[in-house]
Amino acid sequence: MKLTEANHLEKVHAIFDILNGNKEADLLLKNLNILDVHGETVYQGSLLVYDKRIVAINPDESIIKVKDVFDGQGLYAIPGLIDAHLHFESQLAHPTALAEAMVPCGTTTIFAECLDLLSAAGENGIQAAQDLFKDYDKLPYRLYAFAPGKKTDAAVTRAVLDMEPVIGLGEFEHFTYSSGNEDDFRKASWVRTKGGFMNGHWGVTALSDMILNYLPAIGVSNNHDVWNVNDIEKSIRYGFATQIKFGVGSSEVIKILLRAIVDRKFPTDNFMLCTDNISIERLLKMGHMDWIISLCTEMGINPIKAIKMASYNTARSFHMEDQIGSLTPGRFADIVLTDSLSRINPLYVFKDGELIAKDKKLLKNADIDYSNMKTKGVAGLDDLTPEQLDIVPLEVSEDGTQAKVYLFDVYGRGHAKFYQEVWVPMREGKIVPEYEGEKLSRLSVIQRYADDKRHIISGLFKGVYVDRGAVATFWPAPTPYFVAVGQESEEMCFCVKQVDQYSGACIVTENKTINSVMPLEIYGVMADMTVDELTSSAAAIDAALEELGNRNEGEPVVNKLLSLFISLHRFRFME
């Protein structure tokens, strides 16, 4: 809300009166070791808060009047942590459920994409955005969002650009912007007219140098899609504020990137930290920006510089350093108290000067009902037959004993090995699901709605293994597709048809009986659940698969499978 001249006059009078002891401030946080991100030092002191903002550092306590005092007990005070790039849908939780898991980790601000949800909503995309953002200012974290740069009709993008809290255009589709798509031109022109931000996307060394010039030349200001040292070098050379991500499946890649920053001595002012996509379970077990800061320090980055990568650097990149990212007068009182700078331990989390989390528990959340965003499934697989899921060899050896097939890897080392064409045994004309002595499951990627011939690709799969039964899930954006994992086409066909009854779900079956269901009923990409319900549902999927022979490590299987769709889309396995 914009303030009138009279409002501003009242506020500047109030701050003057507070500093001269003639008016009460809201809160004094004292006995702190305060991180100065500007000078990269720590000093002993206190912070005075009024009307959601810091109004003084080290105020004269003999003069000031204050309503409440908080004793920091010598803890370190650092700025509220910031996730520079998060997809709202990736963790499957709606905004208030996300708060339950994220804010206790010390995260007080996120910059969020919503393109998959709005793409899934189709012609209802504008309404979906309005419902997603309703009462956003009541959330216990600061939300800045981006209109869809890809996967969504241009008319939806234009309408969303005018909504609060949208500040710009989300990531473009690399297939289209590199070929001169007119909708992309229009989207870029709209955000340039508004003076908003544009998010960058796609590992920069995968683009020709001339196309890479196009992105910063039209105003793209950041890049979150780097996978190796060459990507980093080019990204910063072309002027991108570069976001180092640690989402689902990229634990190996994040260490490669951090090691590159240390070994090449790249100035850390060039970098921000983000998740891109992350599961609720990882937030609860490992943490959020707090964990990645700790990993940065383990990899050799100075702790203060690592904290800046998750606070001040991001604020500066989005021209908000006068609002967030440091503990200085005039900034919002978003403050995390930790007993260490090298291993962040968010004991107390303040947003707007209000204590909102303590000892990894959220104390206050918004009460927002998202149930009106739930949708019913429209079945599209009635005519699907088991035979359509059989693996069709790409090539067969002359003696008929081997076949070349696709091998998909759910983690794929940052897309580098997401899929390969490999030779596997054949017996009696059938594929043996085995590669280099390792038994594997089969994977089918299945188009949901087909006017003529249904698009289906099948191969072998690393990441989930079952001796029997099947698991299937669905993702609607940019086009509706299922994935099914199993050993037998008949069971896989049955399982995926059960998912087809929902707008979105993950289902485990055995002997054509449903063992576990996790519904994703908010446009097929989010669950209308609390964090406890969401984690219990994901754990039930994992438990059902364990009975079928899977030994899961890391992310829940539902998140592993949903992360597949990112790579399937990137490598054009979905039409």
Coordinates of C-alpha atoms in Angstrom, one line a residue:
M1 CA 0.0 0.0 0.0
K2 CA 1.4 3.4 -1.0
L3 CA 1.6 5.9 1.8
T4 CA 0.3 9.5 1.4
E5 CA 2.4 12.5 2.2
A6 CA 0.6 12.8 5.6
N7 CA 1.4 9.2 6.4
H8 CA 5.1 9.7 5.6
L9 CA 5.1 12.9 7.7
E10 CA 3.6 11.0 10.6
K11 CA 6.3 8.2 10.3
V12 CA 9.3 10.5 10.1
H13 CA 8.0 12.4 13.1
A14 CA 7.5 9.0 15.0
I15 CA 11.1 7.8 14.2
F16 CA 12.6 11.2 15.3
D17 CA 10.6 11.0 18.5
I18 CA 11.6 7.4 19.2
L19 CA 15.3 8.2 18.8
N20 CA 14.9 11.1 21.2
G21 CA 13.1 9.1 23.8
N22 CA 9.7 10.8 23.3
K23 CA 7.8 7.8 21.8
E24 CA 7.9 4.0 22.4
A25 CA 9.6 1.7 20.0
D26 CA 8.1 -1.8 19.5
L27 CA 11.0 -4.0 20.4
L28 CA 14.6 -3.9 21.5
L29 CA 16.8 -7.0 20.8
K30 CA 19.9 -6.7 23.0
N31 CA 23.0 -8.7 23.8
L32 CA 23.6 -9.7 20.2
N33 CA 26.6 -10.4 18.1
I34 CA 25.4 -8.6 14.9
L35 CA 26.6 -9.5 11.4
D36 CA 27.5 -6.5 9.4
V37 CA 27.2 -7.7 5.8
H38 CA 28.5 -4.5 4.4
G39 CA 31.8 -4.5 6.3
E40 CA 31.8 -8.3 6.7
T41 CA 32.4 -8.0 10.4
V42 CA 30.6 -8.9 13.6
Y43 CA 30.0 -6.5 16.4
Q44 CA 28.3 -6.6 19.8
G45 CA 25.2 -4.6 20.0
S46 CA 21.4 -4.2 19.9
L47 CA 18.7 -3.5 17.4
L48 CA 15.7 -1.2 17.9
V49 CA 12.5 -2.0 15.9
Y50 CA 9.5 0.1 15.2
D51 CA 6.7 -0.4 12.7
K52 CA 8.2 -3.6 11.3
R53 CA 11.6 -2.0 10.6
I54 CA 14.9 -1.5 12.3
V55 CA 15.2 2.1 13.3
A56 CA 18.5 2.0 15.2
I57 CA 21.6 0.0 15.9
N58 CA 23.1 0.3 19.4
P59 CA 20.5 2.8 20.6
D60 CA 21.2 4.7 23.8
E61 CA 19.2 2.6 26.3
S62 CA 19.1 5.4 28.8
I63 CA 17.0 7.4 26.5
I64 CA 14.8 5.1 24.5
K65 CA 11.4 3.9 25.5
V66 CA 10.3 0.4 24.3
K67 CA 7.3 -1.9 24.6
D68 CA 9.2 -5.2 24.6
V69 CA 12.8 -6.3 25.2
F70 CA 14.3 -9.6 23.9
D71 CA 17.6 -10.8 25.3
G72 CA 19.7 -12.3 22.6
Q73 CA 22.0 -14.0 25.1
G74 CA 25.1 -13.4 23.0
L75 CA 23.7 -15.2 19.9
Y76 CA 24.7 -14.1 16.4
A77 CA 22.1 -12.0 14.6
I78 CA 22.1 -12.4 10.8
P79 CA 19.7 -11.1 8.2
G80 CA 16.6 -13.2 7.4
L81 CA 17.6 -15.7 4.8
I82 CA 16.4 -15.4 1.2
D83 CA 15.7 -18.1 -1.4
A84 CA 16.5 -16.4 -4.7
H85 CA 14.6 -18.9 -6.9
L86 CA 11.9 -21.4 -5.8
H87 CA 9.2 -23.1 -7.8
F88 CA 6.0 -23.0 -5.7
E89 CA 4.8 -26.3 -7.0
S90 CA 8.0 -28.3 -6.6
Q91 CA 7.6 -29.2 -2.9
L92 CA 3.9 -30.0 -3.5
A93 CA 2.8 -27.8 -0.6
H94 CA 0.5 -24.8 -0.8
P95 CA 1.9 -21.5 0.6
T96 CA 0.9 -21.9 4.2
A97 CA 2.0 -25.5 4.4
L98 CA 5.3 -24.4 2.9
A99 CA 5.7 -21.9 5.7
E100 CA 5.5 -24.7 8.3
A101 CA 8.6 -26.4 7.0
M102 CA 10.5 -23.4 5.6
V103 CA 10.3 -20.5 8.0
P104 CA 11.8 -22.4 11.0
C105 CA 14.9 -22.8 8.9
G106 CA 15.4 -19.0 9.0
T107 CA 14.0 -18.2 5.5
T108 CA 12.0 -15.0 5.6
T109 CA 11.9 -14.1 1.9
I110 CA 11.4 -16.2 -1.3
F111 CA 11.4 -15.2 -5.0
A112 CA 8.9 -17.7 -6.4
E113 CA 7.9 -19.1 -9.8
C114 CA 4.4 -20.4 -10.3
L115 CA 4.5 -21.3 -14.0
D116 CA 3.6 -25.0 -13.6
L117 CA 0.5 -24.4 -11.5
L118 CA -0.8 -21.7 -13.9
S119 CA 0.0 -23.9 -16.9
A120 CA -1.9 -26.7 -15.3
A121 CA -4.8 -24.4 -14.7
G122 CA -5.0 -23.7 -18.5
E123 CA -7.9 -21.3 -19.2
N124 CA -8.3 -20.8 -15.5
G125 CA -4.7 -19.6 -15.1
I126 CA -5.6 -16.1 -14.1
Q127 CA -8.1 -17.2 -11.4
A128 CA -5.5 -19.8 -10.2
A129 CA -3.0 -16.9 -9.8
Q130 CA -5.5 -14.8 -7.9
D131 CA -6.3 -17.7 -5.5
L132 CA -2.6 -18.6 -5.0
F133 CA -1.7 -15.0 -4.1
K134 CA -4.7 -14.2 -2.0
D135 CA -3.7 -12.8 1.4
Y136 CA 0.0 -13.3 0.5
D137 CA 0.9 -10.4 2.8
K138 CA -0.4 -12.5 5.8
L139 CA 2.1 -15.3 5.2
P140 CA 5.0 -15.5 7.7
Y141 CA 7.5 -15.0 5.0
R142 CA 8.0 -12.3 2.4
L143 CA 6.8 -13.4 -1.0
Y144 CA 7.9 -11.9 -4.4
A145 CA 6.6 -13.8 -7.5
F146 CA 7.1 -13.9 -11.2
A147 CA 4.6 -14.2 -14.0
P148 CA 5.1 -17.3 -16.2
G149 CA 7.8 -16.8 -18.9
K150 CA 7.0 -20.3 -20.4
K151 CA 4.4 -23.0 -20.5
T152 CA 1.6 -20.5 -20.2
D153 CA -0.6 -18.6 -22.6
A154 CA 0.7 -15.0 -23.1
A155 CA -2.7 -13.5 -22.0
V156 CA -2.3 -15.2 -18.6
T157 CA 1.3 -13.9 -18.3
R158 CA 0.1 -10.3 -19.1
A159 CA -2.7 -10.5 -16.5
V160 CA -0.4 -11.9 -13.8
L161 CA 2.2 -9.2 -14.4
D162 CA -0.3 -6.7 -13.0
M163 CA -0.9 -8.7 -9.8
E164 CA 0.6 -8.3 -6.4
P165 CA 3.2 -9.6 -5.3
V166 CA 4.5 -10.1 -8.9
I167 CA 7.7 -8.2 -9.7
G168 CA 8.6 -9.5 -13.1
L169 CA 8.8 -12.3 -15.7
G170 CA 9.8 -15.9 -14.8
E171 CA 12.1 -18.1 -16.7
F172 CA 11.8 -18.3 -20.5
E173 CA 11.5 -21.6 -22.4
H174 CA 14.9 -22.2 -24.0
F175 CA 13.4 -24.0 -27.0
T176 CA 11.3 -21.0 -27.9
Y177 CA 13.4 -17.9 -27.1
S178 CA 16.3 -19.3 -29.0
S179 CA 14.1 -19.7 -32.1
G180 CA 12.5 -16.3 -32.0
N181 CA 9.0 -17.0 -30.6
E182 CA 6.6 -14.1 -30.9
D183 CA 4.9 -14.7 -27.6
D184 CA 8.3 -14.5 -25.9
F185 CA 9.0 -11.2 -27.6
R186 CA 5.7 -9.9 -26.3
K187 CA 6.2 -11.1 -22.8
A188 CA 9.7 -9.5 -22.7
S189 CA 8.3 -6.2 -24.0
W190 CA 5.5 -6.2 -21.4
V191 CA 7.9 -6.6 -18.4
R192 CA 10.4 -4.1 -19.9
T193 CA 7.5 -1.6 -20.1
K194 CA 6.7 -2.2 -16.5
G195 CA 10.3 -2.0 -15.4
G196 CA 10.2 -5.5 -13.9
F197 CA 12.8 -8.2 -13.6
M198 CA 13.4 -11.1 -16.0
N199 CA 14.7 -14.5 -14.7
G200 CA 17.2 -16.4 -16.8
H201 CA 17.2 -20.1 -17.6
W202 CA 19.2 -22.8 -19.3
G203 CA 22.8 -23.8 -18.7
V204 CA 24.6 -21.1 -20.6
T205 CA 27.2 -23.2 -22.3
A206 CA 24.4 -25.1 -24.0
L207 CA 23.6 -21.9 -25.9
S208 CA 25.5 -20.4 -28.8
D209 CA 27.4 -17.3 -27.9
M210 CA 25.2 -15.1 -30.0
I211 CA 21.9 -16.4 -28.4
L212 CA 23.5 -16.0 -25.0
N213 CA 24.0 -12.3 -25.8
Y214 CA 20.3 -12.0 -26.4
L215 CA 19.3 -12.7 -22.8
P216 CA 21.2 -9.9 -21.0
A217 CA 20.7 -7.6 -24.0
I218 CA 16.9 -7.7 -23.5
G219 CA 17.1 -7.3 -19.7
V220 CA 17.5 -10.8 -18.2
S221 CA 19.3 -10.1 -15.0
N222 CA 20.0 -13.5 -13.4
N223 CA 20.7 -17.1 -14.3
H224 CA 19.9 -20.1 -12.0
D225 CA 20.8 -22.9 -14.5
V226 CA 24.5 -23.5 -14.1
W227 CA 25.9 -27.1 -13.8
N228 CA 29.7 -26.8 -14.1
V229 CA 32.6 -24.4 -13.9
N230 CA 32.3 -23.4 -17.5
D231 CA 28.7 -22.5 -17.0
I232 CA 29.7 -20.3 -14.0
E233 CA 32.5 -18.6 -15.9
K234 CA 30.2 -17.7 -18.8
S235 CA 27.3 -16.7 -16.5
I236 CA 29.3 -14.1 -14.6
R237 CA 31.2 -12.9 -17.6
Y238 CA 27.9 -12.0 -19.4
G239 CA 26.8 -10.0 -16.3
F240 CA 24.4 -12.4 -14.8
A241 CA 23.9 -12.5 -11.0
T242 CA 24.3 -16.3 -10.8
Q243 CA 22.1 -18.4 -8.6
I244 CA 23.7 -21.6 -7.2
K245 CA 20.8 -24.1 -6.7
F246 CA 20.6 -27.2 -4.6
G247 CA 17.1 -28.7 -5.4
V248 CA 15.9 -32.2 -5.8
G249 CA 18.6 -34.6 -7.2
S250 CA 21.5 -32.1 -7.4
S251 CA 23.5 -32.9 -4.3
E252 CA 26.5 -33.9 -6.4
V253 CA 26.2 -30.9 -8.7
I254 CA 26.0 -28.4 -5.9
K255 CA 29.3 -29.6 -4.5
I256 CA 30.9 -29.4 -7.9
L257 CA 29.7 -25.8 -8.2
L258 CA 30.8 -24.7 -4.8
R259 CA 34.2 -26.4 -5.3
A260 CA 34.6 -24.5 -8.6
I261 CA 33.8 -21.1 -6.8
V262 CA 36.5 -21.9 -4.2
D263 CA 39.1 -23.3 -6.6
R264 CA 38.7 -20.6 -9.2
K265 CA 38.5 -17.9 -6.6
F266 CA 35.4 -16.4 -8.2
P267 CA 34.3 -13.3 -6.2
T268 CA 31.3 -14.4 -4.1
D269 CA 29.5 -11.1 -4.7
N270 CA 28.5 -12.6 -8.1
F271 CA 26.5 -15.4 -6.5
M272 CA 23.2 -16.1 -4.7
L273 CA 21.8 -19.3 -3.3
C274 CA 18.5 -20.9 -4.3
T275 CA 16.6 -24.2 -4.2
D276 CA 14.8 -24.1 -7.6
N277 CA 12.9 -27.2 -6.3
I278 CA 12.9 -28.9 -3.0
S279 CA 10.8 -31.4 -1.1
I280 CA 9.2 -30.7 2.3
E281 CA 11.0 -33.8 3.6
R282 CA 14.4 -32.3 2.8
L283 CA 13.3 -29.0 4.5
L284 CA 12.3 -30.9 7.6
K285 CA 15.3 -33.2 7.8
M286 CA 18.2 -31.1 6.4
G287 CA 17.0 -27.5 6.3
H288 CA 16.7 -24.8 3.7
M289 CA 19.1 -21.9 3.2
D290 CA 20.5 -22.6 6.6
W291 CA 21.8 -26.0 5.4
I292 CA 23.2 -24.7 2.1
I293 CA 25.1 -21.9 3.9
S294 CA 26.6 -24.6 6.2
L295 CA 27.6 -26.7 3.1
C296 CA 29.2 -23.6 1.6
T297 CA 31.4 -23.2 4.6
E298 CA 32.3 -26.9 4.6
M299 CA 33.4 -26.5 0.9
G300 CA 35.7 -23.6 1.9
I301 CA 33.7 -20.4 1.4
N302 CA 34.0 -17.8 4.2
P303 CA 30.9 -18.1 6.5
I304 CA 30.1 -14.4 6.2
K305 CA 30.3 -14.5 2.4
A306 CA 28.1 -17.6 2.4
I307 CA 25.5 -15.8 4.5
K308 CA 25.6 -12.9 2.1
M309 CA 25.0 -15.3 -0.8
A310 CA 21.7 -16.2 1.0
S311 CA 20.7 -12.6 2.0
Y312 CA 22.3 -9.4 0.9
N313 CA 23.6 -10.5 -2.5
T314 CA 20.0 -11.5 -3.5
A315 CA 18.5 -8.4 -2.1
R316 CA 21.0 -6.3 -4.1
S317 CA 20.3 -8.3 -7.3
F318 CA 16.6 -7.5 -7.1
H319 CA 17.3 -3.9 -6.1
M320 CA 15.8 -4.4 -2.7
E321 CA 18.9 -3.9 -0.5
D322 CA 17.2 -0.9 1.0
Q323 CA 14.4 -3.2 2.2
I324 CA 15.9 -6.6 3.1
G325 CA 19.2 -8.4 3.3
S326 CA 21.0 -6.5 6.1
L327 CA 20.5 -5.5 9.7
T328 CA 20.7 -1.8 9.3
P329 CA 18.2 1.1 9.9
G330 CA 15.4 1.4 7.5
R331 CA 15.3 -2.3 6.6
F332 CA 12.6 -4.7 7.6
A333 CA 13.3 -6.4 10.9
D334 CA 13.8 -9.9 9.4
I335 CA 16.3 -11.4 11.8
V336 CA 17.7 -14.8 12.5
L337 CA 19.5 -15.7 15.8
T338 CA 22.0 -18.5 15.6
D339 CA 24.7 -19.9 17.8
S340 CA 27.1 -20.3 14.9
L341 CA 27.9 -18.6 11.6
S342 CA 29.6 -21.6 10.0
R343 CA 26.7 -24.0 10.9
I344 CA 23.5 -22.0 10.9
N345 CA 21.2 -23.1 13.7
P346 CA 18.1 -20.8 13.6
L347 CA 17.1 -20.7 17.2
Y348 CA 14.9 -17.6 16.8
V349 CA 13.4 -16.2 13.6
F350 CA 11.8 -12.8 13.4
K351 CA 9.9 -11.3 10.5
D352 CA 8.9 -7.6 10.7
G353 CA 10.2 -7.6 14.2
E354 CA 7.8 -10.3 15.3
L355 CA 9.0 -13.7 16.6
I356 CA 7.5 -16.2 14.2
A357 CA 9.7 -19.4 14.8
K358 CA 11.6 -20.8 17.7
D359 CA 13.7 -24.0 18.0
K360 CA 12.7 -25.1 14.5
K361 CA 8.9 -24.7 15.2
L362 CA 6.6 -22.2 13.5
L363 CA 4.8 -20.0 16.1
K364 CA 2.5 -18.2 13.8
N365 CA 1.0 -18.9 10.4
A366 CA -1.6 -17.4 8.1
D367 CA -5.1 -19.0 8.0
I368 CA -5.7 -19.3 4.3
D369 CA -8.1 -21.8 2.7
Y370 CA -6.9 -23.2 -0.7
S371 CA -9.6 -25.9 -1.0
N372 CA -11.4 -24.0 -3.8
M373 CA -8.3 -24.6 -6.0
K374 CA -8.9 -28.4 -5.9
T375 CA -9.9 -29.9 -9.3
K376 CA -11.4 -33.2 -10.4
G377 CA -9.7 -35.5 -12.8
V378 CA -10.7 -35.9 -16.4
A379 CA -9.8 -39.4 -17.4
G380 CA -7.9 -39.8 -20.7
L381 CA -6.6 -43.4 -20.6
D382 CA -9.7 -45.5 -21.1
D383 CA -8.3 -47.0 -24.3
L384 CA -4.8 -47.6 -23.0
T385 CA -3.7 -51.2 -23.3
P386 CA -0.8 -53.0 -21.6
E387 CA 0.9 -53.8 -24.9
Q388 CA 1.4 -50.1 -25.5
L389 CA 3.7 -50.0 -22.5
D390 CA 6.0 -52.7 -23.8
I391 CA 9.5 -51.5 -24.5
V392 CA 10.1 -51.1 -28.3
P393 CA 13.9 -51.5 -29.0
L394 CA 15.6 -48.6 -30.7
E395 CA 17.8 -51.3 -32.4
V396 CA 18.3 -55.0 -32.2
S397 CA 21.6 -56.8 -32.7
E398 CA 22.0 -59.1 -35.7
D399 CA 21.8 -62.3 -33.5
G400 CA 18.8 -61.0 -31.7
T401 CA 20.4 -61.4 -28.2
Q402 CA 20.7 -57.6 -27.5
A403 CA 18.6 -54.6 -27.9
K404 CA 19.3 -50.9 -27.7
V405 CA 16.9 -49.1 -25.3
Y406 CA 16.6 -45.8 -23.4
L407 CA 18.0 -45.8 -19.9
F408 CA 16.7 -43.0 -17.7
D409 CA 18.3 -41.9 -14.5
V410 CA 16.2 -39.9 -12.0
Y411 CA 19.2 -37.9 -10.8
G412 CA 21.2 -37.9 -14.0
R413 CA 24.1 -35.8 -12.5
G414 CA 22.4 -32.5 -13.3
H415 CA 20.8 -33.6 -16.6
A416 CA 24.2 -34.7 -18.0
K417 CA 23.3 -38.4 -17.8
F418 CA 19.5 -38.2 -17.5
Y419 CA 19.1 -40.5 -20.5
Q420 CA 21.4 -42.8 -22.4
E421 CA 21.0 -45.3 -25.2
V422 CA 22.3 -48.6 -24.0
W423 CA 22.5 -52.2 -25.1
V424 CA 20.7 -54.7 -22.8
P425 CA 20.0 -58.5 -23.1
M426 CA 17.1 -59.9 -25.1
R427 CA 15.6 -63.4 -24.4
E428 CA 12.9 -64.9 -26.6
G429 CA 12.3 -61.6 -28.2
K430 CA 11.8 -59.8 -24.9
I431 CA 13.8 -57.1 -23.2
V432 CA 15.6 -58.2 -20.0
P433 CA 15.5 -55.2 -17.6
E434 CA 19.2 -55.4 -16.7
Y435 CA 22.2 -53.2 -17.4
E436 CA 25.8 -53.9 -16.5
G437 CA 24.7 -56.6 -14.1
E438 CA 22.2 -54.4 -12.3
K439 CA 18.5 -55.3 -12.3
L440 CA 16.3 -52.3 -13.2
S441 CA 12.7 -51.3 -13.3
R442 CA 10.9 -50.2 -16.5
L443 CA 9.7 -46.7 -17.1
S444 CA 6.8 -45.6 -19.4
V445 CA 6.2 -41.9 -20.2
I446 CA 2.5 -41.7 -21.3
Q447 CA 0.6 -38.8 -22.9
R448 CA -2.7 -38.4 -21.0
Y449 CA -5.0 -37.1 -23.8
A450 CA -4.6 -38.2 -27.5
D451 CA -6.7 -37.4 -30.5
D452 CA -5.0 -40.0 -32.6
K453 CA -1.9 -42.1 -31.7
R454 CA -0.9 -41.7 -28.1
H455 CA 2.7 -40.6 -27.5
I456 CA 4.4 -43.2 -25.3
I457 CA 8.1 -43.7 -24.7
S458 CA 9.4 -46.7 -22.6
G459 CA 12.8 -47.7 -21.3
L460 CA 14.7 -48.8 -18.3
F461 CA 15.0 -46.7 -15.1
K462 CA 17.4 -46.0 -12.4
G463 CA 16.1 -44.4 -9.2
V464 CA 13.2 -46.6 -8.2
Y465 CA 13.3 -50.4 -8.2
V466 CA 10.4 -52.8 -7.6
D467 CA 10.4 -56.6 -7.8
R468 CA 6.7 -56.5 -8.5
G469 CA 3.8 -54.1 -8.5
A470 CA 4.0 -50.6 -9.9
V471 CA 4.0 -46.9 -9.1
A472 CA 2.7 -44.1 -11.2
T473 CA 2.3 -40.3 -11.0
F474 CA 1.3 -37.4 -13.2
W475 CA 2.4 -33.9 -14.1
P476 CA 0.1 -31.5 -16.2
A477 CA 2.5 -28.8 -17.3
P478 CA 3.2 -27.9 -20.1
T479 CA 1.3 -30.9 -21.4
P480 CA -0.3 -33.7 -19.4
Y481 CA 1.8 -36.8 -19.0
F482 CA 2.1 -39.8 -16.7
V483 CA 5.1 -41.8 -15.7
A484 CA 4.7 -45.4 -14.6
V485 CA 7.4 -47.6 -13.1
G486 CA 7.2 -51.4 -12.7
Q487 CA 8.2 -54.8 -14.2
E488 CA 5.1 -55.9 -16.1
S489 CA 3.1 -53.9 -18.6
E490 CA -0.2 -55.2 -17.3
E491 CA 0.4 -53.9 -13.7
M492 CA 1.9 -50.6 -15.0
C493 CA -1.2 -50.1 -17.1
F494 CA -3.5 -50.8 -14.2
C495 CA -1.6 -48.4 -11.9
V496 CA -1.5 -45.5 -14.3
K497 CA -5.2 -45.8 -15.0
Q498 CA -5.8 -45.4 -11.3
V499 CA -3.9 -42.1 -11.3
D500 CA -6.0 -41.1 -14.3
Q501 CA -9.0 -40.9 -12.0
Y502 CA -7.5 -37.9 -10.2
S503 CA -6.4 -34.4 -11.3
G504 CA -3.1 -35.5 -10.0
A505 CA -1.8 -38.2 -7.7
C506 CA 0.9 -40.8 -6.9
I507 CA -0.3 -44.3 -6.5
V508 CA 1.3 -47.7 -5.7
T509 CA -0.4 -50.9 -6.8
E510 CA 0.3 -54.7 -6.5
N511 CA -1.7 -57.4 -8.2
K512 CA -4.1 -54.8 -9.5
T513 CA -4.9 -53.6 -5.9
I514 CA -4.2 -50.1 -4.7
N515 CA -1.7 -50.1 -1.8
S516 CA -1.2 -46.3 -1.3
V517 CA -2.5 -43.0 -2.7
M518 CA -1.1 -39.5 -2.4
P519 CA -3.6 -37.1 -4.1
L520 CA -2.4 -33.8 -5.6
E521 CA -5.7 -32.2 -6.2
I522 CA -4.8 -28.5 -6.5
Y523 CA -4.6 -28.4 -10.3
G524 CA -2.7 -31.7 -10.2
V525 CA 0.5 -30.2 -8.8
M526 CA -0.2 -29.4 -5.1
A527 CA -1.6 -31.2 -2.2
D528 CA -4.3 -29.6 0.0
M529 CA -2.7 -30.9 3.1
T530 CA -0.8 -29.7 6.2
V531 CA 2.9 -30.5 6.4
D532 CA 2.2 -33.5 8.7
E533 CA -0.4 -34.8 6.3
L534 CA 1.9 -34.3 3.3
T535 CA 4.9 -36.0 4.9
S536 CA 2.8 -38.9 6.1
S537 CA 1.3 -39.4 2.7
A538 CA 4.7 -39.3 1.0
A539 CA 6.1 -41.8 3.6
A540 CA 3.2 -44.1 3.0
I541 CA 4.1 -44.2 -0.7
D542 CA 7.7 -45.0 0.2
A543 CA 6.6 -47.7 2.7
A544 CA 4.4 -49.4 0.1
L545 CA 7.2 -49.4 -2.4
E546 CA 9.6 -50.8 0.2
E547 CA 7.2 -53.8 0.4
L548 CA 7.7 -54.2 -3.3
G549 CA 11.5 -54.3 -3.1
N550 CA 12.5 -50.6 -3.3
R551 CA 15.2 -49.3 -1.0
N552 CA 14.8 -45.5 -1.1
E553 CA 17.5 -43.0 -0.3
G554 CA 17.3 -39.3 -0.2
E555 CA 14.1 -37.7 -1.5
P556 CA 10.7 -39.4 -1.2
V557 CA 9.8 -41.4 -4.3
V558 CA 6.9 -39.0 -5.2
N559 CA 9.4 -36.1 -5.4
K560 CA 11.9 -38.2 -7.3
L561 CA 9.3 -39.2 -9.9
L562 CA 7.9 -35.7 -10.2
S563 CA 11.5 -34.3 -10.8
L564 CA 11.6 -36.6 -13.8
F565 CA 9.2 -34.3 -15.7
I566 CA 11.7 -31.4 -15.6
S567 CA 14.3 -33.5 -17.6
L568 CA 11.6 -35.2 -19.8
H569 CA 10.5 -31.8 -20.9
R570 CA 14.0 -30.5 -21.4
F571 CA 15.1 -33.4 -23.6
R572 CA 11.8 -33.4 -25.6
F573 CA 10.4 -36.7 -24.4
M574 CA 7.0 -35.1 -24.1
E575 CA 5.3 -33.7 -27.2

